[in-house]
Amino acid sequence: MTPQAAPPAFEIVITVDDLPAHGPLPPGMSRLGIAEQTLAVLKAHGVPEAWGFVNAKRLTEDPATEQVLLRWRQAGYPLGNHTHSHLNIDRAPSQRAWEADVEAGEGAIARHMPGDSWRVFRYPNLNVGSVAERRAAAQAYLRAKGYRIADVSVAFSDWDYTDAYARCLARGDQASIAQMTRAYLANVDAGILRMRAMSQRVYGRQIPQVLLTHLGGFSAITLDAVLSKLDAAGARYITLAQAQRDPAYAEAGGGSVMSRAAQAQSSDLSGLPTVPDSSAARQMCK
C-alpha cells in the first residue's frame, strides 16, 4: 500500500484575544490556570510567538489576573492592545471616546513590555468601523500613535462555545460538553480545509495565516486538539512580523484578510469547503 503523502506545509501565526479573561469563569477553573494550560499547549507544539491582546478593564475588575500577564511574558510571548474594555468602534459614543478606551488600555500593557514593542493593536470584533469617516479617523489615530494592526485570516469561532461550556460544566452536563467539543473540532477540520482552499483560490498560493483564538476555558481545553489538527495539516508556526512581510497583509482592515481580498477581486468562492454555522452552540445548557 502506497503511504499517503504529507500535506504541503503552510505557515501560521497563533494570536490570543481577551487577556487576562475571556467570558465567564467555568467552575473549577482559574484565570491563571487557563493561561497556564494555554501556554503549556503552545510550548508543546513549538509555537515561537503568540501575541496576547489585552482588555485591561478586566485587571481593574480582578487585580489578581495581573498574574496572567506576568505569566504570559515569563513564557516569552508578547502583549498587545485590544482596547481597555473591548469597545467595538461602532458602539463607541464618539470617536474620542473610542480613542480614550484605546489609551486607557496602554499602561497595563506597557509595564510588562519593553519600549514601544507593545504597540500592536487588534480591533475588538475585528471591526474597523462601518462609517467611512470614523474608520479613516481611527486608522489615522492608530498610525499616529505608532501602532501596527494585527490582522486575522482564520478563526474557528471558539467564542460561540465559551458561555455554553461554563453553563454545561456548572450543571455537570458532560454529554453536552462532549457534543459541543465534537462539533467544534469538526468545524476546525472544515475550517482548515476552507482556509487552504480559499488561499489557493484567492491568491494562487498558500499565504501565511493568522489564527484568532481566545483565552477562555473552552478554548484552553480544546487548544491541544486544534493545534494537533493544524500540525497534521502541515502547519509551521511563525511570528506575526514574519507573516506581515507577506503582500497579503500590506493593507490592514476588518474581518478576515482573505475574505476582504476575495471581495475586492470579486473572486468566485463557489465549490470551496464550507464550515457549519456554530452559533447554535450559544444556546446549549440554557
Tab-separated table of N, CA and C in Angstrom, residues 17-98:
chain	number	residue	atom	x	y	z
A	17	ASP	N	-6.828	36.432	21.914
A	17	ASP	CA	-7.525	37.646	22.343
A	17	ASP	C	-8.075	37.531	23.761
A	18	ASP	N	-8.333	38.700	24.332
A	18	ASP	CA	-9.078	38.865	25.588
A	18	ASP	C	-8.309	38.408	26.817
A	19	LEU	N	-6.996	38.688	26.870
A	19	LEU	CA	-6.267	38.527	28.118
A	19	LEU	C	-6.666	39.669	29.045
A	20	PRO	N	-6.783	39.451	30.335
A	20	PRO	CA	-6.484	38.212	31.054
A	20	PRO	C	-7.676	37.263	31.213
A	21	ALA	N	-8.838	37.619	30.629
A	21	ALA	CA	-10.033	36.822	30.893
A	21	ALA	C	-11.022	36.945	29.745
A	22	HIS	N	-11.409	35.799	29.209
A	22	HIS	CA	-12.422	35.766	28.156
A	22	HIS	C	-13.634	34.993	28.656
A	23	GLY	N	-14.775	35.668	28.709
A	23	GLY	CA	-16.018	35.005	29.081
A	23	GLY	C	-16.098	34.666	30.558
A	24	PRO	N	-17.188	33.989	30.946
A	24	PRO	CA	-17.346	33.608	32.351
A	24	PRO	C	-16.322	32.559	32.752
A	25	LEU	N	-15.972	32.545	34.023
A	25	LEU	CA	-15.009	31.573	34.524
A	25	LEU	C	-15.726	30.251	34.813
A	26	PRO	N	-15.388	29.184	34.104
A	26	PRO	CA	-16.049	27.894	34.353
A	26	PRO	C	-15.734	27.371	35.757
A	27	PRO	N	-16.672	26.685	36.387
A	27	PRO	CA	-16.428	26.121	37.723
A	27	PRO	C	-15.201	25.221	37.740
A	28	GLY	N	-14.409	25.342	38.802
A	28	GLY	CA	-13.226	24.506	38.944
A	28	GLY	C	-12.010	24.997	38.191
A	29	MET	N	-12.148	26.106	37.489
A	29	MET	CA	-11.013	26.663	36.755
A	29	MET	C	-10.637	28.011	37.361
A	30	SER	N	-9.429	28.451	37.102
A	30	SER	CA	-8.983	29.792	37.493
A	30	SER	C	-8.448	30.496	36.266
A	31	ARG	N	-8.409	31.820	36.324
A	31	ARG	CA	-7.880	32.578	35.183
A	31	ARG	C	-6.419	32.226	34.928
A	32	LEU	N	-5.633	32.136	36.015
A	32	LEU	CA	-4.229	31.785	35.840
A	32	LEU	C	-4.099	30.359	35.318
A	33	GLY	N	-4.955	29.453	35.792
A	33	GLY	CA	-4.913	28.076	35.318
A	33	GLY	C	-5.213	27.969	33.837
A	34	ILE	N	-6.176	28.752	33.352
A	34	ILE	CA	-6.489	28.766	31.917
A	34	ILE	C	-5.280	29.248	31.129
A	35	ALA	N	-4.625	30.296	31.630
A	35	ALA	CA	-3.432	30.800	30.946
A	35	ALA	C	-2.316	29.763	30.963
A	36	GLU	N	-2.109	29.112	32.109
A	36	GLU	CA	-1.052	28.100	32.210
A	36	GLU	C	-1.311	26.959	31.235
A	37	GLN	N	-2.555	26.508	31.151
A	37	GLN	CA	-2.881	25.413	30.237
A	37	GLN	C	-2.655	25.827	28.785
A	38	THR	N	-3.069	27.043	28.454
A	38	THR	CA	-2.879	27.556	27.097
A	38	THR	C	-1.399	27.649	26.749
A	39	LEU	N	-0.619	28.201	27.659
A	39	LEU	CA	0.812	28.363	27.403
A	39	LEU	C	1.512	27.015	27.277
A	40	ALA	N	1.127	26.054	28.107
A	40	ALA	CA	1.749	24.732	28.031
A	40	ALA	C	1.507	24.090	26.663
A	41	VAL	N	0.292	24.260	26.137
A	41	VAL	CA	-0.022	23.690	24.822
A	41	VAL	C	0.771	24.401	23.725
A	42	LEU	N	0.820	25.723	23.787
A	42	LEU	CA	1.565	26.479	22.786
A	42	LEU	C	3.037	26.055	22.764
A	43	LYS	N	3.626	25.905	23.933
A	43	LYS	CA	5.028	25.492	24.011
A	43	LYS	C	5.218	24.070	23.500
A	44	ALA	N	4.273	23.180	23.852
A	44	ALA	CA	4.390	21.784	23.432
A	44	ALA	C	4.354	21.636	21.917
A	45	HIS	N	3.669	22.553	21.249
A	45	HIS	CA	3.570	22.487	19.788
A	45	HIS	C	4.609	23.368	19.092
A	46	GLY	N	5.530	23.908	19.862
A	46	GLY	CA	6.623	24.661	19.260
A	46	GLY	C	6.218	26.004	18.694
A	47	VAL	N	5.212	26.641	19.278
A	47	VAL	CA	4.776	27.961	18.802
A	47	VAL	C	5.779	29.009	19.291
A	48	PRO	N	6.484	29.685	18.384
A	48	PRO	CA	7.563	30.582	18.798
A	48	PRO	C	7.077	31.903	19.367
A	49	GLU	N	5.867	32.294	18.976
A	49	GLU	CA	5.337	33.584	19.415
A	49	GLU	C	3.822	33.520	19.393
A	50	ALA	N	3.196	34.027	20.441
A	50	ALA	CA	1.734	34.120	20.478
A	50	ALA	C	1.381	35.455	21.120
A	51	TRP	N	0.982	36.410	20.286
A	51	TRP	CA	0.572	37.702	20.826
A	51	TRP	C	-0.694	37.508	21.667
A	52	GLY	N	-0.680	38.069	22.869
A	52	GLY	CA	-1.860	38.090	23.722
A	52	GLY	C	-2.423	39.495	23.740
A	53	PHE	N	-3.658	39.668	23.284
A	53	PHE	CA	-4.249	41.008	23.182
A	53	PHE	C	-5.124	41.286	24.400
A	54	VAL	N	-4.802	42.401	25.069
A	54	VAL	CA	-5.268	42.666	26.432
A	54	VAL	C	-6.447	43.634	26.463
A	55	ASN	N	-7.455	43.278	27.265
A	55	ASN	CA	-8.514	44.197	27.686
A	55	ASN	C	-8.248	44.524	29.151
A	56	ALA	N	-7.609	45.668	29.393
A	56	ALA	CA	-7.104	45.975	30.732
A	56	ALA	C	-8.208	46.191	31.756
A	57	LYS	N	-9.429	46.431	31.319
A	57	LYS	CA	-10.526	46.607	32.273
A	57	LYS	C	-10.671	45.390	33.180
A	58	ARG	N	-10.384	44.204	32.652
A	58	ARG	CA	-10.517	43.002	33.470
A	58	ARG	C	-9.541	43.001	34.638
A	59	LEU	N	-8.431	43.716	34.503
A	59	LEU	CA	-7.470	43.823	35.603
A	59	LEU	C	-8.037	44.665	36.740
A	60	THR	N	-8.815	45.698	36.404
A	60	THR	CA	-9.417	46.516	37.452
A	60	THR	C	-10.557	45.764	38.139
A	61	GLU	N	-11.234	44.887	37.393
A	61	GLU	CA	-12.312	44.088	37.978
A	61	GLU	C	-11.771	42.989	38.886
A	62	ASP	N	-10.609	42.443	38.546
A	62	ASP	CA	-9.983	41.388	39.337
A	62	ASP	C	-8.471	41.556	39.264
A	63	PRO	N	-7.906	42.347	40.189
A	63	PRO	CA	-6.466	42.634	40.136
A	63	PRO	C	-5.584	41.386	40.139
A	64	ALA	N	-6.088	40.276	40.675
A	64	ALA	CA	-5.283	39.048	40.709
A	64	ALA	C	-4.952	38.547	39.312
A	65	THR	N	-5.736	38.965	38.318
A	65	THR	CA	-5.484	38.493	36.951
A	65	THR	C	-4.238	39.127	36.333
A	66	GLU	N	-3.625	40.076	37.051
A	66	GLU	CA	-2.329	40.595	36.604
A	66	GLU	C	-1.332	39.447	36.442
A	67	GLN	N	-1.522	38.389	37.231
A	67	GLN	CA	-0.636	37.231	37.149
A	67	GLN	C	-0.681	36.575	35.763
A	68	VAL	N	-1.819	36.697	35.088
A	68	VAL	CA	-1.927	36.140	33.739
A	68	VAL	C	-0.942	36.842	32.802
A	69	LEU	N	-0.913	38.177	32.890
A	69	LEU	CA	0.001	38.932	32.025
A	69	LEU	C	1.455	38.636	32.385
A	70	LEU	N	1.737	38.552	33.682
A	70	LEU	CA	3.094	38.224	34.110
A	70	LEU	C	3.522	36.857	33.567
A	71	ARG	N	2.633	35.887	33.671
A	71	ARG	CA	2.967	34.540	33.211
A	71	ARG	C	3.145	34.511	31.690
A	72	TRP	N	2.320	35.272	30.974
A	72	TRP	CA	2.435	35.334	29.513
A	72	TRP	C	3.822	35.842	29.115
A	73	ARG	N	4.254	36.874	29.796
A	73	ARG	CA	5.565	37.449	29.495
A	73	ARG	C	6.696	36.517	29.929
A	74	GLN	N	6.524	35.835	31.065
A	74	GLN	CA	7.544	34.879	31.502
A	74	GLN	C	7.717	33.756	30.482
A	75	ALA	N	6.634	33.441	29.778
A	75	ALA	CA	6.704	32.415	28.736
A	75	ALA	C	7.396	32.927	27.479
A	76	GLY	N	7.700	34.220	27.442
A	76	GLY	CA	8.393	34.796	26.292
A	76	GLY	C	7.476	35.291	25.202
A	77	TYR	N	6.179	35.393	25.497
A	77	TYR	CA	5.211	35.832	24.498
A	77	TYR	C	4.826	37.294	24.732
A	78	PRO	N	4.542	38.039	23.646
A	78	PRO	CA	4.272	39.471	23.758
A	78	PRO	C	2.801	39.791	24.030
A	79	LEU	N	2.581	41.030	24.472
A	79	LEU	CA	1.248	41.544	24.753
A	79	LEU	C	0.964	42.751	23.870
A	80	GLY	N	-0.277	42.846	23.372
A	80	GLY	CA	-0.712	43.982	22.578
A	80	GLY	C	-2.025	44.532	23.093
A	81	ASN	N	-2.507	45.576	22.455
A	81	ASN	CA	-3.683	46.321	22.918
A	81	ASN	C	-4.939	45.878	22.171
A	82	HIS	N	-5.991	45.595	22.942
A	82	HIS	CA	-7.296	45.196	22.393
A	82	HIS	C	-8.381	46.148	22.907
A	83	THR	N	-7.957	47.361	23.258
A	83	THR	CA	-8.720	48.407	23.948
A	83	THR	C	-8.927	48.031	25.412
A	84	HIS	N	-9.231	49.033	26.212
A	84	HIS	CA	-9.427	48.834	27.649
A	84	HIS	C	-10.610	47.919	27.940
A	85	SER	N	-11.741	48.171	27.274
A	85	SER	CA	-12.983	47.481	27.631
A	85	SER	C	-13.568	46.651	26.496
A	86	HIS	N	-12.735	46.317	25.503
A	86	HIS	CA	-13.217	45.588	24.318
A	86	HIS	C	-14.315	46.400	23.627
A	87	LEU	N	-14.043	47.679	23.414
A	87	LEU	CA	-15.037	48.595	22.863
A	87	LEU	C	-15.048	48.519	21.337
A	88	ASN	N	-16.135	48.002	20.801
A	88	ASN	CA	-16.357	47.976	19.355
A	88	ASN	C	-16.502	49.417	18.869
A	89	ILE	N	-15.768	49.775	17.834
A	89	ILE	CA	-15.747	51.168	17.390
A	89	ILE	C	-17.135	51.668	16.988
A	90	ASP	N	-17.973	50.804	16.466
A	90	ASP	CA	-19.321	51.226	16.075
A	90	ASP	C	-20.229	51.466	17.277
A	91	ARG	N	-19.846	50.950	18.439
A	91	ARG	CA	-20.667	51.133	19.636
A	91	ARG	C	-20.165	52.270	20.520
A	92	ALA	N	-19.030	52.849	20.155
A	92	ALA	CA	-18.499	53.958	20.941
A	92	ALA	C	-19.364	55.201	20.725
A	93	PRO	N	-19.641	55.957	21.791
A	93	PRO	CA	-20.489	57.149	21.633
A	93	PRO	C	-19.863	58.232	20.771
A	94	SER	N	-18.550	58.230	20.646
A	94	SER	CA	-17.857	59.213	19.803
A	94	SER	C	-16.487	58.653	19.438
A	95	GLN	N	-15.870	59.275	18.441
A	95	GLN	CA	-14.523	58.867	18.060
A	95	GLN	C	-13.558	59.064	19.219
A	96	ARG	N	-13.707	60.196	19.922
A	96	ARG	CA	-12.792	60.475	21.033
A	96	ARG	C	-12.972	59.478	22.171
A	97	ALA	N	-14.220	59.033	22.392
A	97	ALA	CA	-14.461	58.031	23.437
A	97	ALA	C	-13.754	56.724	23.106
A	98	TRP	N	-13.767	56.363	21.816
A	98	TRP	CA	-13.077	55.139	21.408
A	98	TRP	C	-11.569	55.302	21.582
